[in-house]
Short mmCIF file of C-alpha atoms in Angstrom, two decimals:
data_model
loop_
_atom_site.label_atom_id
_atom_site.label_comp_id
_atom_site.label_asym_id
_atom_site.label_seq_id
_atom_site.Cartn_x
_atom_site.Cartn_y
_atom_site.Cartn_z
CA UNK Z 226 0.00 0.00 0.00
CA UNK Z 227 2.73 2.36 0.76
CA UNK Z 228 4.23 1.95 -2.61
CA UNK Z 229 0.52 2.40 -3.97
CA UNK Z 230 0.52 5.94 -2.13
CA UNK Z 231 4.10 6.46 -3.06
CA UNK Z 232 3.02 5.82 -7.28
CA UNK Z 233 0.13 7.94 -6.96
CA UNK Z 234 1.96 10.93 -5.37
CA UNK Z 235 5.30 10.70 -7.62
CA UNK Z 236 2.83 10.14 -10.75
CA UNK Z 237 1.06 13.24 -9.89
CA UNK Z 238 4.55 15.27 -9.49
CA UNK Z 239 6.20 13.68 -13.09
CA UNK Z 240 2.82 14.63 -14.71
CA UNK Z 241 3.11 18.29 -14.00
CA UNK Z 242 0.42 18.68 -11.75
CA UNK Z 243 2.57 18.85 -8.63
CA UNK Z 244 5.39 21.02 -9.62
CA UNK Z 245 8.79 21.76 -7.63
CA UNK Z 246 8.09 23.88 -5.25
CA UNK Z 247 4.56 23.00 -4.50
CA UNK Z 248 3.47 22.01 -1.14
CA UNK Z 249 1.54 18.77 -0.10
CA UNK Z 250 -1.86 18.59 1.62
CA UNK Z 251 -1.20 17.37 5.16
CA UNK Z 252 -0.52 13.81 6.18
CA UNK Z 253 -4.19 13.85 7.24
CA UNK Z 254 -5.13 15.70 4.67
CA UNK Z 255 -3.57 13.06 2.05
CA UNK Z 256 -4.68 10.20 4.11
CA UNK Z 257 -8.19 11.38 4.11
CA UNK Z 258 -8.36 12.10 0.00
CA UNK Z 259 -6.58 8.61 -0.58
CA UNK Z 260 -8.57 6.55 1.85
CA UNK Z 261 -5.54 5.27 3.54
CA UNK Z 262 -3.97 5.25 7.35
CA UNK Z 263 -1.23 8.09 8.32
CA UNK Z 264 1.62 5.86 8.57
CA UNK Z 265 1.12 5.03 5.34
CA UNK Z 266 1.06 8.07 3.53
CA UNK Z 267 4.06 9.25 6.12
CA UNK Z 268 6.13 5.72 4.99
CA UNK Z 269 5.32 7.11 0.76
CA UNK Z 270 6.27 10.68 1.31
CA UNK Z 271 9.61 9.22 3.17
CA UNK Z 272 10.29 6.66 0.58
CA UNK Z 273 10.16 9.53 -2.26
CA UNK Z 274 12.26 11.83 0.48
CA UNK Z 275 14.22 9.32 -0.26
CA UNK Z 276 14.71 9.78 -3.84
CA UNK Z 277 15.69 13.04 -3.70
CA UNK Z 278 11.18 13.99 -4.97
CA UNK Z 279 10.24 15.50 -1.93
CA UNK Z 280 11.69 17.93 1.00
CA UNK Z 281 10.62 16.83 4.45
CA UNK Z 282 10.88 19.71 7.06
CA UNK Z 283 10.03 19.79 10.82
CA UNK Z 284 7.10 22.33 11.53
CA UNK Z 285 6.59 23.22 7.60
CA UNK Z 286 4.07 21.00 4.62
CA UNK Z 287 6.36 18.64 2.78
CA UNK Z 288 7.27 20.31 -0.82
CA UNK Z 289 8.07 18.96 -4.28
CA UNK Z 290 11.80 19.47 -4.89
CA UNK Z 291 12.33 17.65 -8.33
CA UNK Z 292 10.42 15.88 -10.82
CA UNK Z 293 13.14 15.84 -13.60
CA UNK Z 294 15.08 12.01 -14.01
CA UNK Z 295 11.70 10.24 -12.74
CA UNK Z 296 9.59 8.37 -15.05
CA UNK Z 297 6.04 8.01 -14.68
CA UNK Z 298 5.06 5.02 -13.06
CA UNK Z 299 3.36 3.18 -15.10
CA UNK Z 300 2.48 4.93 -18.06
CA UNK Z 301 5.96 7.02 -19.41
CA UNK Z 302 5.75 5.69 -22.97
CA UNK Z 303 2.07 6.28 -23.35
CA UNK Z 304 1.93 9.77 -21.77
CA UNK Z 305 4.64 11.10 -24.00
CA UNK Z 306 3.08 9.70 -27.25
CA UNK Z 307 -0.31 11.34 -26.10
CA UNK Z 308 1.83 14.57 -26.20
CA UNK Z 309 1.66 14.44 -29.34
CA UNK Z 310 -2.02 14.62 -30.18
CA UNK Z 311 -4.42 17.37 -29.93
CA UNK Z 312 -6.58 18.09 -26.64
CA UNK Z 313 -9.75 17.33 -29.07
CA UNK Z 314 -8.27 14.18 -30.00
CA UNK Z 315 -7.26 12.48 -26.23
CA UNK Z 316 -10.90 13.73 -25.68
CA UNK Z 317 -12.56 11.94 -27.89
CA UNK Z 318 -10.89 9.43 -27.22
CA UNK Z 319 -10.96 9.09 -23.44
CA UNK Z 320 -14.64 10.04 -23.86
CA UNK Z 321 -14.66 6.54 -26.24
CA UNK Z 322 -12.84 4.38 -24.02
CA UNK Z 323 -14.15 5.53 -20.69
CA UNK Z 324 -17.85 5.05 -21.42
CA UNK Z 325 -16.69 1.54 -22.18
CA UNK Z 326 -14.88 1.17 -18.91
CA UNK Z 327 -18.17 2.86 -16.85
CA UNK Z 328 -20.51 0.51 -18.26
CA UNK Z 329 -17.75 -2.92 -17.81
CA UNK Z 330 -17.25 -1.58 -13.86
CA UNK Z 331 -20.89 -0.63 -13.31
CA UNK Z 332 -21.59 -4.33 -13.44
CA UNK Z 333 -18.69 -5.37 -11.78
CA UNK Z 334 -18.99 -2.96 -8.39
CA UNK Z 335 -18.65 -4.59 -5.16
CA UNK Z 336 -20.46 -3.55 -1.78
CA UNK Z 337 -16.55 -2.87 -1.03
CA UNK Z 338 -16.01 -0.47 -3.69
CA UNK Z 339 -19.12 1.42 -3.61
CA UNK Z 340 -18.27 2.22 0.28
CA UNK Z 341 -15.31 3.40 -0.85
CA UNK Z 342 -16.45 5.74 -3.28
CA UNK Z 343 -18.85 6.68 -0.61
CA UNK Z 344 -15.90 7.29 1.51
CA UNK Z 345 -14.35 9.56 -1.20
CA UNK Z 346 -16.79 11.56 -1.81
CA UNK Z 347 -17.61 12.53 1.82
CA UNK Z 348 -13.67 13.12 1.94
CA UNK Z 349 -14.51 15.76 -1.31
CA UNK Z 350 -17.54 17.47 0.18
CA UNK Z 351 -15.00 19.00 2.73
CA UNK Z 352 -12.30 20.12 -0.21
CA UNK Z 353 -14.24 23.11 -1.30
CA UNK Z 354 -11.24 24.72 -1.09
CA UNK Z 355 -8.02 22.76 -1.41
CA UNK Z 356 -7.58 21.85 -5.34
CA UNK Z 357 -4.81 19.94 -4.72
CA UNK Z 358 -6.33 17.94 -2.10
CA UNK Z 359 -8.98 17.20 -4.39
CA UNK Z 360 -7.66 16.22 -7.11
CA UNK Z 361 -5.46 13.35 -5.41
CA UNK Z 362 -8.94 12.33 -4.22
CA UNK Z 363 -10.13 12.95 -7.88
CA UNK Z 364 -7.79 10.79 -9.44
CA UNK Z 365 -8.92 8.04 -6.91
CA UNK Z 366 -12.26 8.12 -7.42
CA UNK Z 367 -11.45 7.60 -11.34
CA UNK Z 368 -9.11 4.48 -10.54
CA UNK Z 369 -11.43 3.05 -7.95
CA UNK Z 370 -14.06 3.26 -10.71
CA UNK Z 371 -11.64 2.31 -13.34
CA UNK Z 372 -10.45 -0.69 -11.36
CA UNK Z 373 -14.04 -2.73 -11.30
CA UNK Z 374 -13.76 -3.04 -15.15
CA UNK Z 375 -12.54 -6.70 -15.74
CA UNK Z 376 -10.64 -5.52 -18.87
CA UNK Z 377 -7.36 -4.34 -17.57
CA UNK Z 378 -5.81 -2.99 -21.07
CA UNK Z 379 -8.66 -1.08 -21.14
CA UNK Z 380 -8.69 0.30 -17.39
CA UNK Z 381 -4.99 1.09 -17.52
CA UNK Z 382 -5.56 3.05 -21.03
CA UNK Z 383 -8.08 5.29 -19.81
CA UNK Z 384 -6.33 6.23 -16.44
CA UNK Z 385 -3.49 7.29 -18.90
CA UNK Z 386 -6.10 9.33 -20.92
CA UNK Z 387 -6.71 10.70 -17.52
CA UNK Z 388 -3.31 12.36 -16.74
CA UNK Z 389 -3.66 13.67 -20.01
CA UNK Z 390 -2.92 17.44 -19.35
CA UNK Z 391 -2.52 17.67 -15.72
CA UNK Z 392 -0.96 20.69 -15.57
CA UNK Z 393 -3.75 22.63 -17.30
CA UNK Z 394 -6.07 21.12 -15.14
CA UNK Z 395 -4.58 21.76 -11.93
CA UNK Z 396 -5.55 25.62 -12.67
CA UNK Z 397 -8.66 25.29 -14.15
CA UNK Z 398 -10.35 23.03 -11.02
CA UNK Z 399 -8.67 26.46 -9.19
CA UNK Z 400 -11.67 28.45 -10.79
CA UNK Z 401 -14.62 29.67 -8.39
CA UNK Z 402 -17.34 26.60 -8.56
CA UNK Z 403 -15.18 24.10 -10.09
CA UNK Z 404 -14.63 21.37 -7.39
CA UNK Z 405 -17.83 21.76 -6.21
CA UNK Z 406 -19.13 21.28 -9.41
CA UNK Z 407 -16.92 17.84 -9.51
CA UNK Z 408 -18.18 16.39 -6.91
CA UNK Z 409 -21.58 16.86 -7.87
CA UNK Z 410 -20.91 15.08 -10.99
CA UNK Z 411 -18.47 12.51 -8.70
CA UNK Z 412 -22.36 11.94 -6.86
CA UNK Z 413 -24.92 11.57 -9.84
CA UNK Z 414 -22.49 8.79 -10.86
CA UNK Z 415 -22.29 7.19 -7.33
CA UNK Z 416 -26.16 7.18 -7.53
CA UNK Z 417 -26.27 5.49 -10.83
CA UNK Z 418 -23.47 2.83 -9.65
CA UNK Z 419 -25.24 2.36 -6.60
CA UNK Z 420 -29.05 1.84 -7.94
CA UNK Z 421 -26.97 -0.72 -10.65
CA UNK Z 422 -27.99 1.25 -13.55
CA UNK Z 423 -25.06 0.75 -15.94
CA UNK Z 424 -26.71 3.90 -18.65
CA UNK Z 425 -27.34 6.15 -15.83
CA UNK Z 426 -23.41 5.77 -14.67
CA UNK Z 427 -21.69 6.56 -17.92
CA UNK Z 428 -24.30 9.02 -18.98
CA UNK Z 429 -23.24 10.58 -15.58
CA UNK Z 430 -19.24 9.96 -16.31
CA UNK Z 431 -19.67 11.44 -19.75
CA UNK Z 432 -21.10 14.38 -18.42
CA UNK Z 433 -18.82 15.16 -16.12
CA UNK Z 434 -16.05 14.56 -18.59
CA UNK Z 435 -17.58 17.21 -20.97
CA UNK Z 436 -17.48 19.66 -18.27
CA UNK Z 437 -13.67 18.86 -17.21
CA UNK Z 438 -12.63 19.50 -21.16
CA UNK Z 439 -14.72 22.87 -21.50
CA UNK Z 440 -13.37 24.29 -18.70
CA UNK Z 441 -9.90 23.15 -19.17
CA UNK Z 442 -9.77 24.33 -22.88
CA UNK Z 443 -11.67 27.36 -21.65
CA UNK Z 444 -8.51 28.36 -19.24
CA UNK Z 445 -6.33 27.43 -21.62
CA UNK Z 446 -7.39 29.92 -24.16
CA UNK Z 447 -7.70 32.10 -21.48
CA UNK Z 448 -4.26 31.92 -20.73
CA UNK Z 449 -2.40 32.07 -23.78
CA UNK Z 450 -5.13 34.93 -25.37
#
C-alpha cells in the first residue's frame, strides 16, 4: 500500500500537476483524500524523500523538490506519445474508451467499492477549497471506478487518458465553482453505480467529462489569449 501511495503521489509530481516547489496537503489531509492510514502516507512521502522527490521539514508542509530524471510510473511511454495529439483528440478518445470502462465496472462494483467511493466523496464534500487535495482524491475516485472493469488494457488506457494534461487542469479546477461542481458530478455517478444502472453511470461519467474539457480548454485559451 505504501508503494501504492508512493506511485500515486510521484505520478502526480512527473505529470506536472505537482510542480517543484509546491506544497503537499497534510498527512491527514492526504490520508483522508486517498482513503488510507497516516503511517502510510508518512512511509510514501519518506520513501520519495528518499529519492531526492520530496523535502521533508520539521514544523513546515512537505514540498516537491524535483520531478526531472523520474519516469512516470506506469504509463511514461504512453503519456509522451499522447503529447503528441491534440486536446480534441485524447478527448474523444478518453470520452470513447471511458464510457466503455463505466458501463464494464458498473456491473462489476462490489459492496466494497461502492463504500469506498462513498468514503471519497464525503472526503470531497470538505475540499471546497483545497484543489490539490482534491484532485489526489479525484484521481482516486477515477481508478477506484476504473479498477471494477474486468478488462485491464482497457482500465490502464483510460487512467493514462486521464493524466492527459494535468498541468492545465490543476488551474482550471482552481476556478470559483469548479470542485464543487466535480463532486456533484463525482455523486450523480455514485447514484447510478449504486441503484446498478449501468446507462445512468456513464451518462453521468460522460457528463462530467464534458465539463472537465470545457473548462480546461476554456482556461487554456484564457491563458495564452
Amino acid at each position: 500500500m505504501k508503494e501504492q501511495i508512493s506511485d500515486k503521489i510521484a505520478y502526480l509530481i512527473c505529470s506536472g500537476f505537482l510542480r517543484v516547489g509546491d506544497e503537499l496537503p497534510s498527512e491527514r489531509e492526504l490520508a483522508k483524500a486517498l482513503g488510507v492510514s497516516r503511517e502510510t502516507v508518512r512511509g510514501a512521502i519518506q520513501s520519495l524523500a528518499g529519492r531526492g522527490m520530496l523535502e521533508v521539514s520539521q514544523g513546515a508542509r512537505t514540498r516537491v523538490v524535483r520531478s526531472d530524471g523520474f519516469a512516470l510510473y506506469e504509463a511514461v511511454t504512453t503519456l509522451s506519445e499522447l503529447k503528441n495529439y491534440s486536446p480534441q483528440t485524447v478527448y474523444e478518445a478518453r470520452m470513447t474508451v471511458e464510457s466503455a470502462v463505466v458501463r464494464n465496472a458498473a456491473g462489476h462494483m462490489t459492496k466494497e467499492t461502492l463504500q469506498h467511493l462513498d468514503r471519497l466523496l464525503a472526503v470531497q464534500a470538505t475540499l471546497f477549497d483545497d484543489p490539490s487535495a482534491f484532485q489526489i482524491s479525484d484521481r482516486e475516485f477515477h481508478e477506484v471506478i476504473y479498477r471494477s472493469c474486468d478488462n485491464p488494457l482497457l482500465a490502464k488506457f483510460v487512467s493514462d487518458l486521464y493524466a492527459y494534461a494535468l498541468d492545465v487542469r490543476r488551474h482550471a479546477i482552481s476556478r470559483p465553482g469548479a470542485i464543487r461542481k466535480s463532486y456533484e458530478d463525482h455523486l450523480k455517478a455514485y447514484e447510478a453505480f449504486a441503484s446498478g444502472d449501468a446507462e445512468a453511470a456513464v451518462t453521468a461519467m460522460s457528463s462530467h467529462l464534458v465539463t472537465v474539457y470545457t473548462t480546461s480548454q476554456e482556461f487554456g485559451k484564457n491563458r495564452n489569449g
